[in-house]
mmCIF file of C-alpha atoms in Angstrom:
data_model
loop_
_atom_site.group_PDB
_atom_site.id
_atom_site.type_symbol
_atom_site.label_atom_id
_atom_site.label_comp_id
_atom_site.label_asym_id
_atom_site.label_seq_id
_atom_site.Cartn_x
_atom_site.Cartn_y
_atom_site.Cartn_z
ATOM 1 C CA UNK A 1014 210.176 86.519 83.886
ATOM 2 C CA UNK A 1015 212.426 89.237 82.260
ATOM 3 C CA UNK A 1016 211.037 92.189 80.041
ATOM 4 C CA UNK A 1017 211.886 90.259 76.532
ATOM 5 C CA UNK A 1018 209.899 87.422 77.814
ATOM 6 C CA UNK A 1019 206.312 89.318 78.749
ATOM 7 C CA UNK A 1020 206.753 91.473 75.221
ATOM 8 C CA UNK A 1021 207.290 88.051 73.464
ATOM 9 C CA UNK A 1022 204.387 86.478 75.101
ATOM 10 C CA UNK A 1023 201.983 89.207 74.410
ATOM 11 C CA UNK A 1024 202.263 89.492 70.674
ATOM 12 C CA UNK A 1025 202.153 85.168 70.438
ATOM 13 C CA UNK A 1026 198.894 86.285 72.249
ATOM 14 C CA UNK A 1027 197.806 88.522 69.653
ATOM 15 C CA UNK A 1028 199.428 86.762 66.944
ATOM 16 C CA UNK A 1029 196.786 83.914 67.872
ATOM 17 C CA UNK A 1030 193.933 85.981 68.380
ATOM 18 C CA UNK A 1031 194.459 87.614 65.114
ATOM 19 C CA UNK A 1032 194.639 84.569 63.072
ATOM 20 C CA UNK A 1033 191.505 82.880 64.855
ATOM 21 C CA UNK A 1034 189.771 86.086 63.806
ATOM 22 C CA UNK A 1035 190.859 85.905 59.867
ATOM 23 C CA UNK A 1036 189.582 82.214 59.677
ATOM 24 C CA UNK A 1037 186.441 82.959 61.389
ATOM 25 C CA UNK A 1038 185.957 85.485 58.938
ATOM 26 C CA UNK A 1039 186.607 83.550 56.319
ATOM 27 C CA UNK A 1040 184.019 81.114 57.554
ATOM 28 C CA UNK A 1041 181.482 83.733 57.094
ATOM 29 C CA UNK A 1042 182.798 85.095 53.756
ATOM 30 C CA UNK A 1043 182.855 81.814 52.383
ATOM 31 C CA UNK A 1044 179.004 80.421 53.534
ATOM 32 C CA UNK A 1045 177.687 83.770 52.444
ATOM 33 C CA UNK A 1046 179.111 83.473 48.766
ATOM 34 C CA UNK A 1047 177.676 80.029 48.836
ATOM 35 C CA UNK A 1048 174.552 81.292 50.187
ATOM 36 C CA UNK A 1049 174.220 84.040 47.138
ATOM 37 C CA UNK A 1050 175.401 81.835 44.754
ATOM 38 C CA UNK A 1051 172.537 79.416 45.091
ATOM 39 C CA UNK A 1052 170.549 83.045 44.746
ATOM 40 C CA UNK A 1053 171.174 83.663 41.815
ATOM 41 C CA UNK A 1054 168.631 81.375 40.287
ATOM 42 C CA UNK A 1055 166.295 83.910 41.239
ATOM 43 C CA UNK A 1056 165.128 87.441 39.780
ATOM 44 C CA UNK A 1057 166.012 90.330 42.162
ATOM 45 C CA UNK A 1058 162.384 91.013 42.178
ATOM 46 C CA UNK A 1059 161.306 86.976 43.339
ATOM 47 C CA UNK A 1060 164.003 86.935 46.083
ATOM 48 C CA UNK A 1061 162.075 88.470 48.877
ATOM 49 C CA UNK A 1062 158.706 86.839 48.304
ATOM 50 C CA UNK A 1063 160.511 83.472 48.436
ATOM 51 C CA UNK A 1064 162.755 83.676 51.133
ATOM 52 C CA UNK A 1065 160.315 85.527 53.521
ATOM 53 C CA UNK A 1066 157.620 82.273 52.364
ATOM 54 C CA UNK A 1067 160.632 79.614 53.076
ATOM 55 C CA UNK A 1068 161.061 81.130 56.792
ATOM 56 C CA UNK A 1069 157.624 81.325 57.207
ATOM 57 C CA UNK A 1070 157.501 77.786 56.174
ATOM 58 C CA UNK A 1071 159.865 76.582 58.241
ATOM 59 C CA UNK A 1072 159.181 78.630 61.626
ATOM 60 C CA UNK A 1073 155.790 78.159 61.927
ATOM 61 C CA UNK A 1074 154.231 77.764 65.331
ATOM 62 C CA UNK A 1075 152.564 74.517 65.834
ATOM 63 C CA UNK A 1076 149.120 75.545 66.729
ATOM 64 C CA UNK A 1077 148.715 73.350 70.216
ATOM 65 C CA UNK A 1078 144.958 74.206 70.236
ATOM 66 C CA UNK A 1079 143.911 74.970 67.389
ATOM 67 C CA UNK A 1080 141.417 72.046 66.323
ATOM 68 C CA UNK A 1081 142.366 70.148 62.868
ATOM 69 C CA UNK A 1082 140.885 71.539 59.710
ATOM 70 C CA UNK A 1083 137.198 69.841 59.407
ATOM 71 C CA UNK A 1084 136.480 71.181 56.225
ATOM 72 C CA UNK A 1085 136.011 67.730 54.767
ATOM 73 C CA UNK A 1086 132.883 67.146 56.798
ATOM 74 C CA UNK A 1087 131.005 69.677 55.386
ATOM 75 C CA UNK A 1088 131.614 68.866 52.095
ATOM 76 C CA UNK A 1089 129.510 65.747 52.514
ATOM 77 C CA UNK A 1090 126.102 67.164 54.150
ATOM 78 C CA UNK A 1091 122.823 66.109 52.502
ATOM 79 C CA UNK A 1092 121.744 69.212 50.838
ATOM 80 C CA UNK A 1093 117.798 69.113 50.963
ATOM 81 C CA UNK A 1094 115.988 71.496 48.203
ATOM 82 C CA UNK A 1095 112.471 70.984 47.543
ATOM 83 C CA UNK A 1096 111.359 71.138 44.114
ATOM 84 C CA UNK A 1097 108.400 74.557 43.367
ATOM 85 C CA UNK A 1098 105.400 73.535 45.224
ATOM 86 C CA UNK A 1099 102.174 75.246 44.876
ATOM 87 C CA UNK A 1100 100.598 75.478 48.227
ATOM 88 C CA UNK A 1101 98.946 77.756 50.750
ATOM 89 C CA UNK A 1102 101.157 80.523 52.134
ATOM 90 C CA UNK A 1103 101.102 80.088 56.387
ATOM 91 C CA UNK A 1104 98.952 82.705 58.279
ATOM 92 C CA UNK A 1105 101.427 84.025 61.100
ATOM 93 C CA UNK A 1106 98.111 85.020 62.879
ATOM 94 C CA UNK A 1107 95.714 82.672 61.910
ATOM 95 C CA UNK A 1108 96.972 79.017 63.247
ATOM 96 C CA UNK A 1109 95.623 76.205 61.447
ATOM 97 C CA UNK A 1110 93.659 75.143 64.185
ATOM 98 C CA UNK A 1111 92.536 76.546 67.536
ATOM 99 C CA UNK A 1112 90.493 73.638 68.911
ATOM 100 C CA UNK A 1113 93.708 72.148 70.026
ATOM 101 C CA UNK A 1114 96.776 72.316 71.674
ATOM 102 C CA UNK A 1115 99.398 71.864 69.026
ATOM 103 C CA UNK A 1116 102.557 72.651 70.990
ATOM 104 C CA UNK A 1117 103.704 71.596 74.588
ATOM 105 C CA UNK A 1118 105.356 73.751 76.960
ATOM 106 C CA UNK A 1119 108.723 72.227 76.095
ATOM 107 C CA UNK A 1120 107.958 72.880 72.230
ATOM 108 C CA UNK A 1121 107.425 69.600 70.793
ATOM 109 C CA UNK A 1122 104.610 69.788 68.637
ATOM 110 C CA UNK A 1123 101.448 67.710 68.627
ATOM 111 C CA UNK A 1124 100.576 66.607 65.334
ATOM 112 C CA UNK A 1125 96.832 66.612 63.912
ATOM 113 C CA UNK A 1126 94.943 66.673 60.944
ATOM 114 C CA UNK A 1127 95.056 70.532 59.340
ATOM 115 C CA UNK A 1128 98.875 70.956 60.710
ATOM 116 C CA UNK A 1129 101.232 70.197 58.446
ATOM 117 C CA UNK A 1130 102.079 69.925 54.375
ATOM 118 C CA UNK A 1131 102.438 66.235 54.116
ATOM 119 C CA UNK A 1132 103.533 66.767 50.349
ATOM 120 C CA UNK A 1133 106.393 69.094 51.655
ATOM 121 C CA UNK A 1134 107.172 66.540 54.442
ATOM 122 C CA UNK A 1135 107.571 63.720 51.437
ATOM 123 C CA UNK A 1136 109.910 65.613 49.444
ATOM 124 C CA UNK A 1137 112.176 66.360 53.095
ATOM 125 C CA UNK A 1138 112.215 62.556 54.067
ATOM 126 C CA UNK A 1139 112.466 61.199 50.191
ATOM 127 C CA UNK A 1140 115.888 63.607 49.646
ATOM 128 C CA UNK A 1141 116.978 62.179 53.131
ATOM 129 C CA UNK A 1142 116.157 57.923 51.675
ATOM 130 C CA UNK A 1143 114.994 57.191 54.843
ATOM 131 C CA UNK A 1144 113.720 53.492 55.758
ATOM 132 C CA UNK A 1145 111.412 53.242 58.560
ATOM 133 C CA UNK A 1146 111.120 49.922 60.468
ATOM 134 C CA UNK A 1147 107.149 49.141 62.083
ATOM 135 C CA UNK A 1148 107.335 46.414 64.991
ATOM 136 C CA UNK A 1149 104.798 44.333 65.710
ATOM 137 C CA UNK A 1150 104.070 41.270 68.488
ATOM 138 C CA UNK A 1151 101.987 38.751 67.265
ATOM 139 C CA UNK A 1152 102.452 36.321 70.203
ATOM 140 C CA UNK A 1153 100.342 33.003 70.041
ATOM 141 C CA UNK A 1154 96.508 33.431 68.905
ATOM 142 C CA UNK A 1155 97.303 37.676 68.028
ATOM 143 C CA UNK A 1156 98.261 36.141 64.543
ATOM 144 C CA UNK A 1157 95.175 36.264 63.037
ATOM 145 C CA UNK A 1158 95.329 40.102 62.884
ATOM 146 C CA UNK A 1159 98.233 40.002 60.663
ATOM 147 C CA UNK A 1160 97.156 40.207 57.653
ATOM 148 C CA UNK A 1161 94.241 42.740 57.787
ATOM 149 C CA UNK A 1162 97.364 44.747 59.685
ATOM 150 C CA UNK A 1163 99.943 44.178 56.855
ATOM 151 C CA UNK A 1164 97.148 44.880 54.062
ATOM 152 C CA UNK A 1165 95.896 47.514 55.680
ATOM 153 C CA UNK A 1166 99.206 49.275 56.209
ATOM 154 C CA UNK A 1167 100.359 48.829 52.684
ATOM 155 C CA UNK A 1168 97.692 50.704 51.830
ATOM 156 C CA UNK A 1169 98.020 53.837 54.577
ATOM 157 C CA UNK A 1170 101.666 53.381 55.817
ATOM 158 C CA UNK A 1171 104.414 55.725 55.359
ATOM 159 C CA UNK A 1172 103.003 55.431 51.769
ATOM 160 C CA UNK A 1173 105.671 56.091 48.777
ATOM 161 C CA UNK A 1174 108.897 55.570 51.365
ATOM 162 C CA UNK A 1175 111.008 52.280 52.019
ATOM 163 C CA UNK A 1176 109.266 49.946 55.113
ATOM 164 C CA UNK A 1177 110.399 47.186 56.802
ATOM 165 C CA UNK A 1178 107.949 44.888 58.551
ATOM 166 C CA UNK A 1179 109.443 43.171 61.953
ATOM 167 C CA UNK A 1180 106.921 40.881 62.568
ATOM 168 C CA UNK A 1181 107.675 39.468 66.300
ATOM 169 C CA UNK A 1182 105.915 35.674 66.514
ATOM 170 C CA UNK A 1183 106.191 32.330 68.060
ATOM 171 C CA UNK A 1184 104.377 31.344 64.949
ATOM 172 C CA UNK A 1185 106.258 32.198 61.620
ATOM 173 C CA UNK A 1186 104.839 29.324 59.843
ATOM 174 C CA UNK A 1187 101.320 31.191 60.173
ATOM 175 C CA UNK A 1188 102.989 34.563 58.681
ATOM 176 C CA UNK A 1189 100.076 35.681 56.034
ATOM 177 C CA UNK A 1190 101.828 35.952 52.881
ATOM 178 C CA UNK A 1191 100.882 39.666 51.432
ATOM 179 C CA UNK A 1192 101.538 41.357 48.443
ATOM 180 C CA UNK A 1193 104.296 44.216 49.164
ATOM 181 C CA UNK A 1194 104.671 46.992 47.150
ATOM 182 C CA UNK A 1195 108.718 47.714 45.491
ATOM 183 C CA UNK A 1196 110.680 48.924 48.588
ATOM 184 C CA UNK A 1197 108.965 47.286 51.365
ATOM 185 C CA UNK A 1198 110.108 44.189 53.199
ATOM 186 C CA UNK A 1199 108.289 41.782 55.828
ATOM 187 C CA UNK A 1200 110.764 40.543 58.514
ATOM 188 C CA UNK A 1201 109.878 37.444 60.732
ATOM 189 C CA UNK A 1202 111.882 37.761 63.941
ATOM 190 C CA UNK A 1203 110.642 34.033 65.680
ATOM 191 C CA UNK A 1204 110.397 34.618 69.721
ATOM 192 C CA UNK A 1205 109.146 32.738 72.382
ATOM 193 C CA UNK A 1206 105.977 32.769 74.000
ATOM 194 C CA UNK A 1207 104.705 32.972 77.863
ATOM 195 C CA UNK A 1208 101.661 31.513 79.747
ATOM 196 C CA UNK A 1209 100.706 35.050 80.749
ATOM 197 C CA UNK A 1210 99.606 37.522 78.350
ATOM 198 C CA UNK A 1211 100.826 40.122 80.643
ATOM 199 C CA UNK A 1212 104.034 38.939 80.792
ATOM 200 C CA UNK A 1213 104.240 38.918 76.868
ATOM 201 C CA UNK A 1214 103.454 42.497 77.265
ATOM 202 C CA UNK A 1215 106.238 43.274 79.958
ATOM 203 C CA UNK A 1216 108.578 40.993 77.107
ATOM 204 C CA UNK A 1217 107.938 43.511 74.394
ATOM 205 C CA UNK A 1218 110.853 46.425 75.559
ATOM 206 C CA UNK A 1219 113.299 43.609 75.722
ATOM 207 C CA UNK A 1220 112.992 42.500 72.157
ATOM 208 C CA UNK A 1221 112.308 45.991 70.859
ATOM 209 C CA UNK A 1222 115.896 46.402 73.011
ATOM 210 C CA UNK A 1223 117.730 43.294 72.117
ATOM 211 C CA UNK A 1224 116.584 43.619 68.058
ATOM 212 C CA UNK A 1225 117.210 47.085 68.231
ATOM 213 C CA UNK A 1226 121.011 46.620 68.734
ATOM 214 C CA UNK A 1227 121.666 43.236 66.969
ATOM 215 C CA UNK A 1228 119.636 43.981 63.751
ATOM 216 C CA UNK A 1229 117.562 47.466 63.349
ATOM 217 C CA UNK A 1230 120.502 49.631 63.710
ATOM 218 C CA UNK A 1231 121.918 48.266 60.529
ATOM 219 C CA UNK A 1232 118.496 48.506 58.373
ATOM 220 C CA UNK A 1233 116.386 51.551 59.334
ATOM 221 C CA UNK A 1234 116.627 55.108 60.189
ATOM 222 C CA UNK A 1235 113.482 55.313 62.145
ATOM 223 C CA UNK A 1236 111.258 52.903 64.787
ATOM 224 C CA UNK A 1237 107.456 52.539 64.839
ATOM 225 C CA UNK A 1238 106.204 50.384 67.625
ATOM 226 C CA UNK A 1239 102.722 49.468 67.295
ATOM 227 C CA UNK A 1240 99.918 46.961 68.434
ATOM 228 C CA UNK A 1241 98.720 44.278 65.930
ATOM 229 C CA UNK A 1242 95.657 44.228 66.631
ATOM 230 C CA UNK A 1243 94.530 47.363 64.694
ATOM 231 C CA UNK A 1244 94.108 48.413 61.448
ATOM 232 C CA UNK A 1245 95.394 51.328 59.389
ATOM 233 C CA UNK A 1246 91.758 53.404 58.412
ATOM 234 C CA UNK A 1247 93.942 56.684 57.076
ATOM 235 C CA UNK A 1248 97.364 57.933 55.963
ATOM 236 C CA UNK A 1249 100.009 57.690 58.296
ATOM 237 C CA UNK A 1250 103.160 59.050 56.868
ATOM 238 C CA UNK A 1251 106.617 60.606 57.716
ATOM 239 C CA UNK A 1252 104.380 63.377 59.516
ATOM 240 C CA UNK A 1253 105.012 61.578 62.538
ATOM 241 C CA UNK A 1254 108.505 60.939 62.710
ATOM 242 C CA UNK A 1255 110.980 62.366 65.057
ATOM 243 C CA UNK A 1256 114.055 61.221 67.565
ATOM 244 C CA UNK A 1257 111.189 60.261 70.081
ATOM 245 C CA UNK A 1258 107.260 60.046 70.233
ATOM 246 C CA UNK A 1259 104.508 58.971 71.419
ATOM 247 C CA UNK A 1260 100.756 59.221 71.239
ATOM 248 C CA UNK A 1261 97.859 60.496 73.263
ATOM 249 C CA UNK A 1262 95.953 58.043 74.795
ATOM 250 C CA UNK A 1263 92.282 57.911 73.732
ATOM 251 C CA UNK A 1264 90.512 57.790 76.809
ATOM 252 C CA UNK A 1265 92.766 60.521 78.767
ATOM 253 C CA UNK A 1266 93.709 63.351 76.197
ATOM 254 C CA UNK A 1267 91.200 65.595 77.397
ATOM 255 C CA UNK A 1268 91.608 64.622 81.472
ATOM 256 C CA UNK A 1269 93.636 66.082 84.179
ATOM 257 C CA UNK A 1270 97.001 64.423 85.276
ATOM 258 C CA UNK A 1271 94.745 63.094 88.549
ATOM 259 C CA UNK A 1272 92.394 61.199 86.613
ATOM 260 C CA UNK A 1273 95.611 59.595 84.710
ATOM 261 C CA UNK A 1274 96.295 55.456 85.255
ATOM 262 C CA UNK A 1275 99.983 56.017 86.161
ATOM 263 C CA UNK A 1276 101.185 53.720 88.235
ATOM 264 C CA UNK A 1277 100.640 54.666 92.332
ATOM 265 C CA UNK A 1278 102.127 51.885 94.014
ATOM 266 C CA UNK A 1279 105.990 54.088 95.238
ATOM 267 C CA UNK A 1280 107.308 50.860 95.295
ATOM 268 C CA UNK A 1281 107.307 50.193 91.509
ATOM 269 C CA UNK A 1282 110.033 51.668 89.569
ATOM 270 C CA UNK A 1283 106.534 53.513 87.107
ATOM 271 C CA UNK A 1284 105.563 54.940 90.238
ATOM 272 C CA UNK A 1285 104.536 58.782 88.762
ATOM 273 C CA UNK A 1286 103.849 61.124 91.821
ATOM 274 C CA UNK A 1287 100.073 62.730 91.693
ATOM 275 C CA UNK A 1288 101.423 66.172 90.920
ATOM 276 C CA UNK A 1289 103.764 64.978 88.272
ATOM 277 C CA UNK A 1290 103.031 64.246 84.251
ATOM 278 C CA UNK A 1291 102.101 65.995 80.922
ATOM 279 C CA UNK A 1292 100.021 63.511 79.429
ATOM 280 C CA UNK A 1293 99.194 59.911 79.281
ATOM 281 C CA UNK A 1294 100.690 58.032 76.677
ATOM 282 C CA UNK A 1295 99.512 54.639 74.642
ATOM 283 C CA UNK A 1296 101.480 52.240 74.562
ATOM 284 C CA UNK A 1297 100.436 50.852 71.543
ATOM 285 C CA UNK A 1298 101.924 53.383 69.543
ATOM 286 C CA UNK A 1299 105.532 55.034 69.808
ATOM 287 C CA UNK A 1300 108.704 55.068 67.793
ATOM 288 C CA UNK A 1301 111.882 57.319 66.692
ATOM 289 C CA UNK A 1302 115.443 56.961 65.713
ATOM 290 C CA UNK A 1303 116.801 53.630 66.595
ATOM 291 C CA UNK A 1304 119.381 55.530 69.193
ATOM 292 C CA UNK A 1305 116.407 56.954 71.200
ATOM 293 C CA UNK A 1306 114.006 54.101 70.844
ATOM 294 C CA UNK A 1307 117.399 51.615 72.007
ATOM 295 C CA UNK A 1308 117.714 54.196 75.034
ATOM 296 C CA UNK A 1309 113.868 53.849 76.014
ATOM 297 C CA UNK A 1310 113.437 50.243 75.618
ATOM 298 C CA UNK A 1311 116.262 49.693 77.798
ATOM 299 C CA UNK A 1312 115.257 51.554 80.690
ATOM 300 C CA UNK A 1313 111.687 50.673 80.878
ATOM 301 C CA UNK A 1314 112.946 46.994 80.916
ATOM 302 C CA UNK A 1315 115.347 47.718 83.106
ATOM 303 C CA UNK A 1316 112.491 49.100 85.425
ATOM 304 C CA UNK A 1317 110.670 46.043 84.798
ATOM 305 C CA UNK A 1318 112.878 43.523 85.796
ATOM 306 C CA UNK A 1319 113.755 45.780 88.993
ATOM 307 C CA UNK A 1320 110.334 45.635 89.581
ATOM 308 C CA UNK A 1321 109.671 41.536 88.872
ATOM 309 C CA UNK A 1322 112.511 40.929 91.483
ATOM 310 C CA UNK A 1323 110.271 42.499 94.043
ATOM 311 C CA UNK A 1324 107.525 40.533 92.769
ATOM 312 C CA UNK A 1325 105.875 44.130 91.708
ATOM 313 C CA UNK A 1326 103.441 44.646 88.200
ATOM 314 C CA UNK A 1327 103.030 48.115 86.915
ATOM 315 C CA UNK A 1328 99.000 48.707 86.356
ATOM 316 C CA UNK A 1329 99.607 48.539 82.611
ATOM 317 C CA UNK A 1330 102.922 46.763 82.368
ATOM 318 C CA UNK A 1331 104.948 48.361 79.864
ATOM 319 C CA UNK A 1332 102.541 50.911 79.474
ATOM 320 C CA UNK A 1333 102.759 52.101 82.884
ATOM 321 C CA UNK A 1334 106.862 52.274 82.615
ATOM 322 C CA UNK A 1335 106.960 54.043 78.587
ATOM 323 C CA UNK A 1336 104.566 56.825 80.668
ATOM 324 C CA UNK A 1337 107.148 56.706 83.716
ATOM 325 C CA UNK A 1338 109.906 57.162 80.753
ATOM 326 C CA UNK A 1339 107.819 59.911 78.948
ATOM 327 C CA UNK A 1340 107.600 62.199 82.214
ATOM 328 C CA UNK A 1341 111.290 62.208 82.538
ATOM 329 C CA UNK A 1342 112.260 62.213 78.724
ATOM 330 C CA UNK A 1343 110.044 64.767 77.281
ATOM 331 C CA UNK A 1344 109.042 63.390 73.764
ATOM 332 C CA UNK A 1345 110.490 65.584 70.963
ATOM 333 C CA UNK A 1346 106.751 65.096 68.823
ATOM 334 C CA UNK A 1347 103.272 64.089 69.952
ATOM 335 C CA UNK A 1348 100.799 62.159 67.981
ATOM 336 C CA UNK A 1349 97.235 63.506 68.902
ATOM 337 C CA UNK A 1350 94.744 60.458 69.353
ATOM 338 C CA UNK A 1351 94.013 60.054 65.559
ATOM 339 C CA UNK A 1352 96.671 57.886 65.486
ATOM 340 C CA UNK A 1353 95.100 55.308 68.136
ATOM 341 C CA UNK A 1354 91.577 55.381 68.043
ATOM 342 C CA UNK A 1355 88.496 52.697 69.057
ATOM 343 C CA UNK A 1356 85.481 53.785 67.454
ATOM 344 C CA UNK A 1357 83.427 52.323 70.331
ATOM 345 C CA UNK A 1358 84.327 55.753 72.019
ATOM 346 C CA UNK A 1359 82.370 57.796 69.282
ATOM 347 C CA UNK A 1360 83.913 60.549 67.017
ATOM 348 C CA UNK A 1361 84.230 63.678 68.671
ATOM 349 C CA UNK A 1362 84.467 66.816 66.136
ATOM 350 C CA UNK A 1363 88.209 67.231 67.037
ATOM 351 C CA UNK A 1364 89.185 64.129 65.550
ATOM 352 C CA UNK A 1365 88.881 65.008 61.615
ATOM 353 C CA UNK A 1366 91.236 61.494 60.992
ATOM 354 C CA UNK A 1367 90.580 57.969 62.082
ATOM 355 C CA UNK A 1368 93.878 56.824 60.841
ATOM 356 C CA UNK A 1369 95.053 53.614 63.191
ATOM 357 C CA UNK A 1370 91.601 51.747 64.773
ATOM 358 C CA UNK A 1371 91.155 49.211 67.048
ATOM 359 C CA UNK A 1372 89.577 46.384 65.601
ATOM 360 C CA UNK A 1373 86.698 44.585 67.502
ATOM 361 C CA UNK A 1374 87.509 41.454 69.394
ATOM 362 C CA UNK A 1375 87.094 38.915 72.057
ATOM 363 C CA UNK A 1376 89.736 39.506 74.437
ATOM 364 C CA UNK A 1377 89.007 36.419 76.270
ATOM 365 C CA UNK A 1378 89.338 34.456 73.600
ATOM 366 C CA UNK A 1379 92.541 35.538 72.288
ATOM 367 C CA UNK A 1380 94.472 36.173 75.116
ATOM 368 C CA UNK A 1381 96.190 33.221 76.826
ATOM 369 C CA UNK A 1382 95.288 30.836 74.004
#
C-alpha cells in the first residue's frame, strides 16, 4: 500500500467516526428536548418533588421479608368497655379470702365464693355475645332427672347469657318439656344405649368428641359438661369459664395426692404415678372452649379404647382418664367444690355456696335399668 492510500484510509476512518458521533449526539439532543418538553407542564418549583416521587415509585425495593401490612385485622377487634360500676376498690394486701388456696402454682386461679365481681364478669362476657353450650347424658332410666335439672338450671345457669341445652338420650320422646327463658335453647342429640352403665360412662368423651366437631363448633363459644343427676341450688355464671377447667372433687380437695383414686394399675393408659398430680378432679363437672374441650375428649377416648383392647377399666372410667388428662394439661381455671357438692358430706365453713348438688337416689335402681 502506497503513501496516498494509508492517508486516504485514515481520514474515511475518521470521516466515519465523526459522523457516528454527530448522530449519536443528536440522539441525545433530541430525547432530552422531548424529555423537557413534556416538563413543562410543571412549575419550576413542583419539578423536583415529582420526579424524585416517580423514581422512588418506580425503583422501589421489593421488601422480600417484610410481612404484608395487617392493619386490617386490628381494625376489627372487639373493643370491651364496661359501663361506671360502683363497687369495692381491691385490697392489694388484704386478699378476699385466706382460708383457701385461690391460685395454683402454674397460676390458674381457683374460683370461690368472695373472689370475683360477677356483675363485672357479666358486662365482659355480654360485650363478647357469648353462647355457652351445657351437655348432659341422660342414658336409659337417668331421664327422670331432667327436668328438676333443666328447671333448676334456668333458674341458676349462666343466668342473663344465651344457653344451649345438649341433652344426650336414648329416650327423646321422654324429653320434659320446660319453659325456657328468650335466648336459651334445649337440644336433643338421640344416642344409643349399653347394657353396662360403666360403659355408658366410658361412651361419654366420644360423643362430647364426635358432637363437638360435627355440631358445637358451629353454635357455642364455650362447653359445660355436667352430670344429670344434680340440681342447680346457686348461681353459676360466666365466673367459671375459661379455655379449660375442671372442678375439685368433693371428697379429695383437702387430701394429699396419696390418698387420691387415680388410677394404679401401669398398664392402663390413666395410670398417674404416686408422686405425680395437683388435684383430683370430678368428672361430673368440666368444660371450656370447644377447641380445648375437642382436644380433651379425644385423648381420654383415645386412652380408653387403648385401654378396652387390652381388656383394661380405669377405676373411675372416664373419670380416671379426664384426671390422667388434667396432670398433663394443667387446667387454665379451677372450680373449688361449690360447684359439685352432696350434702350428705355436711357443710364445712369453707364452702359459703352450695351451687350444683347431688340429688338423693337409688343407684341400684337406676343404673342398668
Amino acid at each position: 500500500m502506497n503513501k496516498d492510500q494509508g492517508t486516504r484510509g485514515w481520514v474515511k476512518d475518521c470521516s466515519t467516526r465523526r459522523t457516528l458521533h454527530v448522530m449519536g449526539c443528536t440522539v441525545v439532543l433530541c430525547f432530552s428536548l422531548g424529555y423537557f418538553w413534556s416538563m413543562s407542564n410543571y412549575t419550576w418549583q413542583e419539578t423536583p418533588v415529582k420526579i424524585f416521587n416517580t423514581v422512588r415509585k418506580i425503583y422501589s425495593k421489593p421488601q422480600i421479608l417484610r410481612p404484608p401490612n395487617r392493619t386490617h385485622l386490628l381494625e376489627n377487634l372487639l373493643e370491651i368497655e364496661l359501663p361506671r360500676m360502683i363497687y369495692a376498690k381491691p385490697q392489694v394486701l388484704k386478699p378476699p379470702r385466706n382460708d383457701v388456696l385461690m391460685m395454683t402454682p402454674w397460676f390458674a386461679p381457683i374460683v370461690w365464693e368472695g373472689t370475683y365481681n360477677l356483675d363485672i364478669l357479666n358486662e365482659q362476657f355480654r360485650q363478647r355475645n357469648v353462647t355457652v353450650g351445657l351437655t348432659v347424658f341422660a342414658i336409659k332410666k337417668y331421664v327422670v332427672f331432667l327436668k328438676t335439672f333443666l328447671e333448676t338450671a334456668e333458674m341458676y345457669f349462666m343466668v342473663g347469657h344465651k344457653v344451649n341445652y345438649y341433652i344426650f338420650t336414648d329416650r327423646p320422646q321422654e324429653v320434659p318439656k320446660v319453659e325456657l327463658k328468650e335466648g336459651r335453647n334445649v337440644v336433643v342429640l338421640q344416642v344409643q344405649n349399653y347394657s353396662r352403665w360403666q360403659e355408658i360412662s366410658m361412651r361419654r368423651m366420644e360423643m362430647i368428641n364426635h358432637f363437638s366437631k360435627k355440631q358445637f363448633i358451629n353454635e357455642v363459644d364455650y362447653l359445660v359438661c355436667v352430670d344429670v343427676d344434680m340440681r342447680f341450688n346457686d348461681l353459676v355464671g360466666v365466673e367459671i369459664l375459661s379455655n379449660l377447667f375442671g372442678t375439685l372433687h368433693p371428697g379429695f380437695y383437702g387430701a394429699e395426692r396419696q390418698s387420691f383414686t387415680y388410677e394404679r394399675h401401669p398398664a392402663s393408659q390413666a395410670y398417674v404415678p404416686h408422686d405425680e398430680g395437683d388435684f383430683y378432679y370430678a368428672g361430673g363437672f368440666f368444660g371450656g372452649t370447644i377447641k380445648e374441650v375437642y382436644k380433651l375428649s379425644k385423648k381420654c377416648h383415645e386412652a380408653i379404647m387403648v385401654d378396652k383392647d387390652k381388656r383394661i377399666e380405669a377405676i373411675w372410667q372416664e373419670e380416671s382418664h379426664l384426671n390422667k388428662y388434667f396432670v398433663y394439661h394443667k387446667p387454665t381455671k379451677i372450680l373449688s367444690p361449690e360447684y359439685v357438692w352432696d350434702d350428705n358430706m355436711g357443710r364445712p365453713e369453707i364452702l359459703r355456696k352450695r351451687r350444683f348438688l347431688a340429688v338423693p337416689k337409688n343407684h341400684a335402681a337406676i343404673r342398668n335399668k
